[in-house]
PDB file of C-alpha atoms and ligand atoms in Angstrom:
ATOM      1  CA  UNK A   1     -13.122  -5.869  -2.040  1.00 98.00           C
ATOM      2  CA  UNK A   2     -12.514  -7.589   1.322  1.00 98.00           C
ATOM      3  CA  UNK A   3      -9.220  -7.102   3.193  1.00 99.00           C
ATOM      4  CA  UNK A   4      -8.675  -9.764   6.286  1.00 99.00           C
ATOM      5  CA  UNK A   5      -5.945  -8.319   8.147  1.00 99.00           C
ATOM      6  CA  UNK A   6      -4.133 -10.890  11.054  1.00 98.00           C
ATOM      7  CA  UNK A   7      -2.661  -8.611  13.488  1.00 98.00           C
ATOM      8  CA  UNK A   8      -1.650  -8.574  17.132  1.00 98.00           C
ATOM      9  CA  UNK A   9      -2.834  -4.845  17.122  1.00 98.00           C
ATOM     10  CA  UNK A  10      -6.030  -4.460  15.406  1.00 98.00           C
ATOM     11  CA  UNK A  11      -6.892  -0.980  16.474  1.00 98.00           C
ATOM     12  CA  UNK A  12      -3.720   0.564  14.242  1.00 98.00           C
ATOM     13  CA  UNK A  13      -5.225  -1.002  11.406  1.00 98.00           C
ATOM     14  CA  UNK A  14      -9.081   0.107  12.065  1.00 98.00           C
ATOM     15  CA  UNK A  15      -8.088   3.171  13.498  1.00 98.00           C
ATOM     16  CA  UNK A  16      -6.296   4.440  10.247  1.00 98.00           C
ATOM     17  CA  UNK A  17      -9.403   3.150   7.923  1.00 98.00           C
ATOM     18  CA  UNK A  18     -11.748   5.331  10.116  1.00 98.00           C
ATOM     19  CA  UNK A  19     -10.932   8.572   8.476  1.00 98.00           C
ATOM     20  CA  UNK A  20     -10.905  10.388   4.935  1.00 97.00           C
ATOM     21  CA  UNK A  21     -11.114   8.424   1.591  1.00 96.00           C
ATOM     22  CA  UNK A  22     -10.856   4.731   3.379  1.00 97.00           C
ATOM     23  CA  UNK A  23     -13.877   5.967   5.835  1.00 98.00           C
ATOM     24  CA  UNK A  24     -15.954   6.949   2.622  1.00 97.00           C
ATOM     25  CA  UNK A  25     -14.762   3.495   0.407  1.00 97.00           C
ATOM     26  CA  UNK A  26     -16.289   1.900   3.718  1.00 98.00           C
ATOM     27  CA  UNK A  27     -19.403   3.970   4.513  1.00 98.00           C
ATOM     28  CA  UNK A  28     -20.078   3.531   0.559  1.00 97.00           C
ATOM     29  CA  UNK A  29     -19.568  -0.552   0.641  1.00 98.00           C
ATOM     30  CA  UNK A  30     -17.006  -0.640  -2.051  1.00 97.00           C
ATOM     31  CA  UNK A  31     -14.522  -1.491   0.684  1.00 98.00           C
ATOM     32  CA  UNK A  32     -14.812  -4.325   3.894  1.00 98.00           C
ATOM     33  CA  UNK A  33     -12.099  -4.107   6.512  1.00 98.00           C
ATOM     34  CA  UNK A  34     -11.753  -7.028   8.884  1.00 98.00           C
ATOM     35  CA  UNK A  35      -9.295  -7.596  11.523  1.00 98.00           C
ATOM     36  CA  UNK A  36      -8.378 -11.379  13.210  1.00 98.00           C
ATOM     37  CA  UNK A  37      -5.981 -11.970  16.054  1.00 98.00           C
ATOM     38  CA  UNK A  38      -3.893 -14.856  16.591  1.00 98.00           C
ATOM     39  CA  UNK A  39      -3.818 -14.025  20.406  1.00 98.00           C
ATOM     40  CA  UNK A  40      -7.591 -14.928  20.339  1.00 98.00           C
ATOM     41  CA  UNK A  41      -6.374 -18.689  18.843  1.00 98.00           C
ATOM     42  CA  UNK A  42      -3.868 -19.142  21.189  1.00 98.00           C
ATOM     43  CA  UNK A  43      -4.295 -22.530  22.814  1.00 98.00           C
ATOM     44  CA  UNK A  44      -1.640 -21.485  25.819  1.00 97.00           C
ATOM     45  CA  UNK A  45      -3.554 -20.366  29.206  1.00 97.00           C
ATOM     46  CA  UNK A  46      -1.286 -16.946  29.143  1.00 98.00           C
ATOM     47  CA  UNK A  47      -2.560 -16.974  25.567  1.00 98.00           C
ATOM     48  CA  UNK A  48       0.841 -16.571  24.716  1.00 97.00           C
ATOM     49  CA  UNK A  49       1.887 -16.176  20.696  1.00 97.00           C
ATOM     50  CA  UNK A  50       5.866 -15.759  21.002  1.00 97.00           C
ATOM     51  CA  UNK A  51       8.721 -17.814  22.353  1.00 97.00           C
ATOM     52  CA  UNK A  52      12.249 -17.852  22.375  1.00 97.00           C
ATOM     53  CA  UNK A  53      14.205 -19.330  19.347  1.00 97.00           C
ATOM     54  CA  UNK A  54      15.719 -22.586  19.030  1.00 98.00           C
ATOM     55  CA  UNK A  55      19.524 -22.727  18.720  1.00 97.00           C
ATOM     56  CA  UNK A  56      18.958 -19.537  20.843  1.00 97.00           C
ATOM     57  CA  UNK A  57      20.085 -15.726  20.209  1.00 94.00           C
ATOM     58  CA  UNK A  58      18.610 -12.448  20.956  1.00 93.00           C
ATOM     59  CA  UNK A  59      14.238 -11.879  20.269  1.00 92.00           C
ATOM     60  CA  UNK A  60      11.419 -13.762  20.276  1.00 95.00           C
ATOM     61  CA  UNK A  61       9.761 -16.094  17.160  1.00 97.00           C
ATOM     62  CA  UNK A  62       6.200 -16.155  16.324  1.00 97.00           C
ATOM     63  CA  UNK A  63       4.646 -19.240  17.531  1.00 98.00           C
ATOM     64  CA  UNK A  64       3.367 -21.426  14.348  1.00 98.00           C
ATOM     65  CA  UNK A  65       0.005 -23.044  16.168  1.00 98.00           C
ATOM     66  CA  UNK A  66      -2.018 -19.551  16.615  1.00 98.00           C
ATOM     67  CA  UNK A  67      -0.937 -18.105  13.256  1.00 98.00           C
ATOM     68  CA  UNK A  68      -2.211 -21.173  11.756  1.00 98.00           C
ATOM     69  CA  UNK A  69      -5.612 -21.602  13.233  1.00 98.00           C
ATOM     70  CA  UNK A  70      -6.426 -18.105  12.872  1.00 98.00           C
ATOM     71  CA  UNK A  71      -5.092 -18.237   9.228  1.00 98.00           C
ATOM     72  CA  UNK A  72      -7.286 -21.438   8.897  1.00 98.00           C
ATOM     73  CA  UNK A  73     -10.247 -19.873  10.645  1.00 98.00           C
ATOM     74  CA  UNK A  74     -10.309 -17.243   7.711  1.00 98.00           C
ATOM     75  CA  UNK A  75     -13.116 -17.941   4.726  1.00 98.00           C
ATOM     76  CA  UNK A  76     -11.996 -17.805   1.664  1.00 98.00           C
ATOM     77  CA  UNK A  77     -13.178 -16.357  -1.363  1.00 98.00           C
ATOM     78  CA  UNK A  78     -12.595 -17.783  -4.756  1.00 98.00           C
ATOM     79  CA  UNK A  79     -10.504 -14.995  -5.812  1.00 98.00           C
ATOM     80  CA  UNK A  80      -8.200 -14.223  -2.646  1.00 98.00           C
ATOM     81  CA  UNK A  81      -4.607 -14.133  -2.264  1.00 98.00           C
ATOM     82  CA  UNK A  82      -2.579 -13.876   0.974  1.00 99.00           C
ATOM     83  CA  UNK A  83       0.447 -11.130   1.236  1.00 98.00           C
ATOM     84  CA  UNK A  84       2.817 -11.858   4.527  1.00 98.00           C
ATOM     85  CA  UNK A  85       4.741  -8.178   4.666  1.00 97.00           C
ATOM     86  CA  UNK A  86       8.237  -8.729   4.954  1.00 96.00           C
ATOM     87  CA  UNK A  87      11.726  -7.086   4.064  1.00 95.00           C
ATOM     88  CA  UNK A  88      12.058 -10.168   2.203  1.00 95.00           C
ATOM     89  CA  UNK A  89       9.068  -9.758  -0.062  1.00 97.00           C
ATOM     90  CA  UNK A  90       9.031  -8.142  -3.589  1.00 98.00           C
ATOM     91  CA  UNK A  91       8.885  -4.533  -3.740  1.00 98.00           C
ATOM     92  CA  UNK A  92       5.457  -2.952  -3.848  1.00 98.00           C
ATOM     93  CA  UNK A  93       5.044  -0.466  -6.526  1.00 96.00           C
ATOM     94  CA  UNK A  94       2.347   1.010  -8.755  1.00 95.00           C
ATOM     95  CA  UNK A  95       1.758  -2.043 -11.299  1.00 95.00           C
ATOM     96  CA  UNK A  96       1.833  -4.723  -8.496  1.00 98.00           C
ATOM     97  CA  UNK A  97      -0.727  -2.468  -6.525  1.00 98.00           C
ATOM     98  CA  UNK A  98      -2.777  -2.556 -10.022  1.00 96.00           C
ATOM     99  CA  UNK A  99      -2.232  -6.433 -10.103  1.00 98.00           C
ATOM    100  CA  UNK A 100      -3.729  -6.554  -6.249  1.00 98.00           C
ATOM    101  CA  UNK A 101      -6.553  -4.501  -7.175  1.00 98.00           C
ATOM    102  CA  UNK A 102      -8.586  -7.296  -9.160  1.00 98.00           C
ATOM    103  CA  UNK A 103      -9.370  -9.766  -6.424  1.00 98.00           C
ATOM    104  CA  UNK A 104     -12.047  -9.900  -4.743  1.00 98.00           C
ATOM    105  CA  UNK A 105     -10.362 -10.629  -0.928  1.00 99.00           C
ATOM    106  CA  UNK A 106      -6.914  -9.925   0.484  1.00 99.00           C
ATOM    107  CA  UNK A 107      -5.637 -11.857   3.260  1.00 99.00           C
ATOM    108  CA  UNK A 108      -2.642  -9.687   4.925  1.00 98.00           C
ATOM    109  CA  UNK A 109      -0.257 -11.517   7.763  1.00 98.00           C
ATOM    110  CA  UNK A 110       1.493  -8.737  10.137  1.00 98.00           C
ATOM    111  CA  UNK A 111       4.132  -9.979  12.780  1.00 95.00           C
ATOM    112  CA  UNK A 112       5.505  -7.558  15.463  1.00 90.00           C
ATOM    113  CA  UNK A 113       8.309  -7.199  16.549  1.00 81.00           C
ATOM    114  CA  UNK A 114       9.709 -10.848  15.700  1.00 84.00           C
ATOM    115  CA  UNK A 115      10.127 -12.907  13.023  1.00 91.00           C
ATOM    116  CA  UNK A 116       7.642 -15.592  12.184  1.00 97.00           C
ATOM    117  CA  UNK A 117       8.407 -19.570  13.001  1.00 97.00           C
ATOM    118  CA  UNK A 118       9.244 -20.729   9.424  1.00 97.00           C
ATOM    119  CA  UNK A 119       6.969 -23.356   9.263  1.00 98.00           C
ATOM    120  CA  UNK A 120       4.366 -20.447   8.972  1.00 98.00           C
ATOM    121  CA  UNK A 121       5.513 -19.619   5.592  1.00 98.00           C
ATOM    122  CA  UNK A 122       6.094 -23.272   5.297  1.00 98.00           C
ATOM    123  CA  UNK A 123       2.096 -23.676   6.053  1.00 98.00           C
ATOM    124  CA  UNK A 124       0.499 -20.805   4.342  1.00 98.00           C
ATOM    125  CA  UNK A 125       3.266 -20.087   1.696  1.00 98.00           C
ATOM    126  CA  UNK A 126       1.863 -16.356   1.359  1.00 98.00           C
ATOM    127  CA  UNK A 127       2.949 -13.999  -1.534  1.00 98.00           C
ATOM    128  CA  UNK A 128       6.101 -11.713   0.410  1.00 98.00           C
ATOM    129  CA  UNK A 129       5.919  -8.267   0.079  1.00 98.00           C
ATOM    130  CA  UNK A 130       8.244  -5.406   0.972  1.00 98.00           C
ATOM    131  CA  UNK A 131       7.582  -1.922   1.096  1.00 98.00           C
ATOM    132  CA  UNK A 132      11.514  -1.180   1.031  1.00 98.00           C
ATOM    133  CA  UNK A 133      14.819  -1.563   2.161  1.00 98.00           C
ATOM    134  CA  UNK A 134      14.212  -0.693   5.568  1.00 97.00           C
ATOM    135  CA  UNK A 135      13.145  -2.634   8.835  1.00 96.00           C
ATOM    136  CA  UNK A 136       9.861  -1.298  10.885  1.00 97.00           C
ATOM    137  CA  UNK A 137       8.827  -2.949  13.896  1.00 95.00           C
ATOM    138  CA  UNK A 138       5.557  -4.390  12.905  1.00 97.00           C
ATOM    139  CA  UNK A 139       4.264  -5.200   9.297  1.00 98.00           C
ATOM    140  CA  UNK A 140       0.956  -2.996   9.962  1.00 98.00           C
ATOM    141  CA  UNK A 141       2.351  -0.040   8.520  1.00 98.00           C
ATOM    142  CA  UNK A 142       3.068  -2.110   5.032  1.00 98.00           C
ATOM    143  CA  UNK A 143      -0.408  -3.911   5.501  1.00 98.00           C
ATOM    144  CA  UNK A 144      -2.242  -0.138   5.565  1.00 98.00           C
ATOM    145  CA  UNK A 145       0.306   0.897   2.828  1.00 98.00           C
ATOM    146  CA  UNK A 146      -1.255  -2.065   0.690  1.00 98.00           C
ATOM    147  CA  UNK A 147      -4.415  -1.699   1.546  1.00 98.00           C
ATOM    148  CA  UNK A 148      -4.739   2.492   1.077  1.00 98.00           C
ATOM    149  CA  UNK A 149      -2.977   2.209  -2.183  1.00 98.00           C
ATOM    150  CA  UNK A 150      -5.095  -0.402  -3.627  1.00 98.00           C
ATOM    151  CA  UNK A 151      -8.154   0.687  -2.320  1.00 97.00           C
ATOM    152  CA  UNK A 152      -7.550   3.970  -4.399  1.00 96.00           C
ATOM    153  CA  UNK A 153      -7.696   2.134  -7.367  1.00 96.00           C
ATOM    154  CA  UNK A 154     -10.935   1.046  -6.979  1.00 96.00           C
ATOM    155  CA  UNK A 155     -14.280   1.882  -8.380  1.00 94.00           C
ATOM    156  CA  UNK A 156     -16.084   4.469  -6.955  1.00 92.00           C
ATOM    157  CA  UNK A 157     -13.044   5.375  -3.982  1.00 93.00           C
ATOM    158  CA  UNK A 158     -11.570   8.446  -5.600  1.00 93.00           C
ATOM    159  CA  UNK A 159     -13.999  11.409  -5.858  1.00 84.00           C
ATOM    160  CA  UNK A 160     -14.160  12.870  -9.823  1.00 72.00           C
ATOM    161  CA  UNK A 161     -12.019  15.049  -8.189  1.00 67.00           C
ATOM    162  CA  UNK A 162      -9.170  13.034  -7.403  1.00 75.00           C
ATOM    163  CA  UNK A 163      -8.962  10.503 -10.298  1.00 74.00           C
ATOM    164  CA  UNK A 164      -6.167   8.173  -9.932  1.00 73.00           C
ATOM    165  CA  UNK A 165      -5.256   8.081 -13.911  1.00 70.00           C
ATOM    166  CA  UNK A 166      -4.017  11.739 -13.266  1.00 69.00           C
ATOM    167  CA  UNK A 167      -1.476  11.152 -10.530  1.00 72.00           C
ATOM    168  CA  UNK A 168       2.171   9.899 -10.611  1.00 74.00           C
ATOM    169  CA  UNK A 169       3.159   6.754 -12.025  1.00 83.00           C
ATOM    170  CA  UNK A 170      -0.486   6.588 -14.209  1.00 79.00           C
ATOM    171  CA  UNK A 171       1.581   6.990 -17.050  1.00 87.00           C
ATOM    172  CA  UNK A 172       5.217   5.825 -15.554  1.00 92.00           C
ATOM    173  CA  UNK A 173       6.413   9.077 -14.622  1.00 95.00           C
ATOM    174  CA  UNK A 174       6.446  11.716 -11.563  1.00 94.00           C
ATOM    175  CA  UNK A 175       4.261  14.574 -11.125  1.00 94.00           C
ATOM    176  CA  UNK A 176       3.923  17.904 -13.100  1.00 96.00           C
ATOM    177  CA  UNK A 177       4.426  20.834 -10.646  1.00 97.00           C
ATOM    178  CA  UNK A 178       0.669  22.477  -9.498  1.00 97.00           C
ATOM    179  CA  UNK A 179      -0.600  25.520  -8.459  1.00 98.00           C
ATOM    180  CA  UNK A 180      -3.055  27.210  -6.895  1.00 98.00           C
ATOM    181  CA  UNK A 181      -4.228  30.869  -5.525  1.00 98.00           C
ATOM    182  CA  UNK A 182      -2.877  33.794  -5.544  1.00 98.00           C
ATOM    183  CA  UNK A 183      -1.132  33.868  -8.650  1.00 98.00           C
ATOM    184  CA  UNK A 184       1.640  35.543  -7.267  1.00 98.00           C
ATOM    185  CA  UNK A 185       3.592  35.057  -3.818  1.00 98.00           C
ATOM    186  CA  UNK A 186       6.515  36.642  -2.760  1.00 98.00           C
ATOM    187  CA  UNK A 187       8.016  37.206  -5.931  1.00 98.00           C
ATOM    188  CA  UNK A 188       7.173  33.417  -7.405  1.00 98.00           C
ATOM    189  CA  UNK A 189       4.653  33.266 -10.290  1.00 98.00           C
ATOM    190  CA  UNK A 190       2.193  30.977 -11.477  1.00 98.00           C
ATOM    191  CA  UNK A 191       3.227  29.761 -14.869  1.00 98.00           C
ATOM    192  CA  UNK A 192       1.352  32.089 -17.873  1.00 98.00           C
ATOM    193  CA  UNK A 193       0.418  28.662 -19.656  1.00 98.00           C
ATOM    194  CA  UNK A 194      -1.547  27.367 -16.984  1.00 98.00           C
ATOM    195  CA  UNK A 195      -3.218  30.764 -16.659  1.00 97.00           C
ATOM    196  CA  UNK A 196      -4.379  31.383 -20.702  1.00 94.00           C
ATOM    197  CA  UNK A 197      -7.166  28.050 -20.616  1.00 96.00           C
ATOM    198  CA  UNK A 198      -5.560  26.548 -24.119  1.00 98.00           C
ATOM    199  CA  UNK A 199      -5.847  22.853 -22.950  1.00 97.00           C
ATOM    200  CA  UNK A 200      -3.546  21.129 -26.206  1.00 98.00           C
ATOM    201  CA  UNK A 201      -0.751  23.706 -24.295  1.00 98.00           C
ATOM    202  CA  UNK A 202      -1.235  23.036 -20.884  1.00 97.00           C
ATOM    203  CA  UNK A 203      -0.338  19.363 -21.223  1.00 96.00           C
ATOM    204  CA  UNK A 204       2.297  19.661 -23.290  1.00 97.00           C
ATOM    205  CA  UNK A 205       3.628  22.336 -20.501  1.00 98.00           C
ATOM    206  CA  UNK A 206       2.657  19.255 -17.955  1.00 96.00           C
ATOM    207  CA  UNK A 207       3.861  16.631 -19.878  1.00 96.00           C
ATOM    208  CA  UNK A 208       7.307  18.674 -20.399  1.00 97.00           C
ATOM    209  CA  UNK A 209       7.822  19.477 -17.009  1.00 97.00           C
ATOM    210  CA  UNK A 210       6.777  15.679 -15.797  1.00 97.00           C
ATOM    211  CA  UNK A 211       9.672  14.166 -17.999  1.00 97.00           C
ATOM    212  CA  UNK A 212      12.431  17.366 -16.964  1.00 98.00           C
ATOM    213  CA  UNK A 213      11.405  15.833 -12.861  1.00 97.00           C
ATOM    214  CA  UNK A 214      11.419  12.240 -13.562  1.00 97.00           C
ATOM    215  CA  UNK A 215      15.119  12.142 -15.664  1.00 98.00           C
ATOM    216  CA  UNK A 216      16.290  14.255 -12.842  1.00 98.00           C
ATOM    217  CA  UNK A 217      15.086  12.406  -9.605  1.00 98.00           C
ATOM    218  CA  UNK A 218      14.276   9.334 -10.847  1.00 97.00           C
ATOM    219  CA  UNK A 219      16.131   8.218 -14.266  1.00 98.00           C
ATOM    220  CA  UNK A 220      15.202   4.501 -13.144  1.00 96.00           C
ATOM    221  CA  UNK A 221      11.681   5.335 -13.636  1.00 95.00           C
ATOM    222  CA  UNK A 222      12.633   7.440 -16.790  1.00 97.00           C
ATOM    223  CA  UNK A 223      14.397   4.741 -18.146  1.00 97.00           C
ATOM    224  CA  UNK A 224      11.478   2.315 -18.025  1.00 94.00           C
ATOM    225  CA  UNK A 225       9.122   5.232 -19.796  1.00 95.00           C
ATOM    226  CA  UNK A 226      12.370   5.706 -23.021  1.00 95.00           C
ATOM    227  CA  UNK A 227      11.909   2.177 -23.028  1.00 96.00           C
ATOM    228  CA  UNK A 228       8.148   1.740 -22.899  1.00 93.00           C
ATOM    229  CA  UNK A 229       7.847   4.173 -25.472  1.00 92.00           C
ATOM    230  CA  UNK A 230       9.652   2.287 -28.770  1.00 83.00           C
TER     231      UNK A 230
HETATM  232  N1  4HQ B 301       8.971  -5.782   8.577  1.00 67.33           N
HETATM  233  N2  4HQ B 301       8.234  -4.150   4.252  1.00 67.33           N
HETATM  234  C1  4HQ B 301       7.259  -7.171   9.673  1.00 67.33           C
HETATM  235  C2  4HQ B 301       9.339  -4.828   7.639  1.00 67.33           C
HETATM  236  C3  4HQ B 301       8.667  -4.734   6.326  1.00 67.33           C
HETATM  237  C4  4HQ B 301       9.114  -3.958   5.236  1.00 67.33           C
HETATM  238  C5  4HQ B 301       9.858  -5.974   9.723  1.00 67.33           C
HETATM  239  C6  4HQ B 301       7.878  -6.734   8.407  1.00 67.33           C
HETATM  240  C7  4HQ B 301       9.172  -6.498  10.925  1.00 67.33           C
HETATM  241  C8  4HQ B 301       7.634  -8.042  11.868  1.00 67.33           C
HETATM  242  N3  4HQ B 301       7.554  -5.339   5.930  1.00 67.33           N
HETATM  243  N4  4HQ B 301       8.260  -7.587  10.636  1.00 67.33           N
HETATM  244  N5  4HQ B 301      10.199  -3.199   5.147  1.00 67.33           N
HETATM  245  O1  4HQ B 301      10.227  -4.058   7.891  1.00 67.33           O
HETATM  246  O2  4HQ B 301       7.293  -4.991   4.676  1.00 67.33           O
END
């Protein structure tokens, strides 16, 4: 899978993808990280990409011409789809990250700082995404929160170590408690099903404990698993 990020700071996304699982996805092909930036397509001699806003107030806007021709400079793959991340965007969460994870290219638009010119969306009417009710000061952060989560969910990122069908929200619901070494610390036990190897127990000890945590710090999530399960 190919992610084209367009980003006035290039190095926070590369720099992030240079270590751990998104360095190995790399090294191992199943992933391509490229950066473009609209600076570089500026056409003004300051190569300038902001300006004030008509009908005035406080901040700058993103200038339409350089988003555009770097958006335009971007080749496109059959299957691609391009995200812009914005507060105004639906909310990412695990089955939308699933939904991501089948094409083949991902074209992400980050602003900074500012808000885009309008005609931007107008231009390359991008998918909106949010990340949550909350307002950063650049959408890099929710770019590298896209593109770590789906890249997970690929073929050959996760280790047989650290399958993804194991972890929270795999089956709609928050994880079971773990534990590892010593078995005993300060006073606090491991639980004796985990320790006796009898598998048919230890997930119905996991599954138990994964419901008790969901109802009780997330019942929206808990209500979607009652309902998923009639
Ligand atoms: N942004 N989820 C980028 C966000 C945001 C979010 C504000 C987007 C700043 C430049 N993006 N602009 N929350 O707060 O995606």
């Amino acid at each position: 899978m190919k992610f084209d990020v367009m980003t006035l700071f290039p190095e926070m996304i590369l720099e992030y993808c240079n270590f751990s699982i998104m360095k190995r996805a790399i090294d191992n092909k199943i992933l391509d990280i490229n950066t473009i930036n609209p600076r570089d397509y500026s056409l003004d001699k300051h190569k300038k990409v902001d300006d004030t806003p008509y009908g005035g107030g406080a901040g700058m806007v993103l200038m339409v011409q350089p988003y555009i021709d770097c958006y335009e400079s971007i080749k496109k793959a059959e299957n691609s789809i391009t995200i812009m991340l914005s507060p105004q965007g639906e909310p990412l969460n695990d089955s939308l990250v699933n939904n991501l994870s089948n094409y083949e290219q991902i074209i992400l638009v980050c602003g900074h700082y500012e808000g885009f010119d309008e005609r931007i969306r107008e231009i390359i009417r991008p998918k909106e995404i949010s990340i949550g009710d909350f307002v950063l000061t650049g959408g890099e952060l929710p770019a590298l929160c896209i593109i770590d989560a789906v890249s997970r969910k690929l073929e050959g990122t996760l280790g047989k170590l650290e399958s993804a069908d194991e972890d929270s929200f795999a089956n709609g619901l928050i994880e079971y408690p773990q534990y590892t070494r010593p078995r005993e610390y300060r006073g606090l036990y491991v639980p004796e099903v985990l320790l006796n190897g009898n598998h048919k127990e230890i997930n119905k000890f996991r599954l138990k404990e994964s419901l008790k945590r969901t109802k009780q710090k997330r019942p929206d999530l808990y209500n979607l698993w009652l309902n998923r399960q009639k």
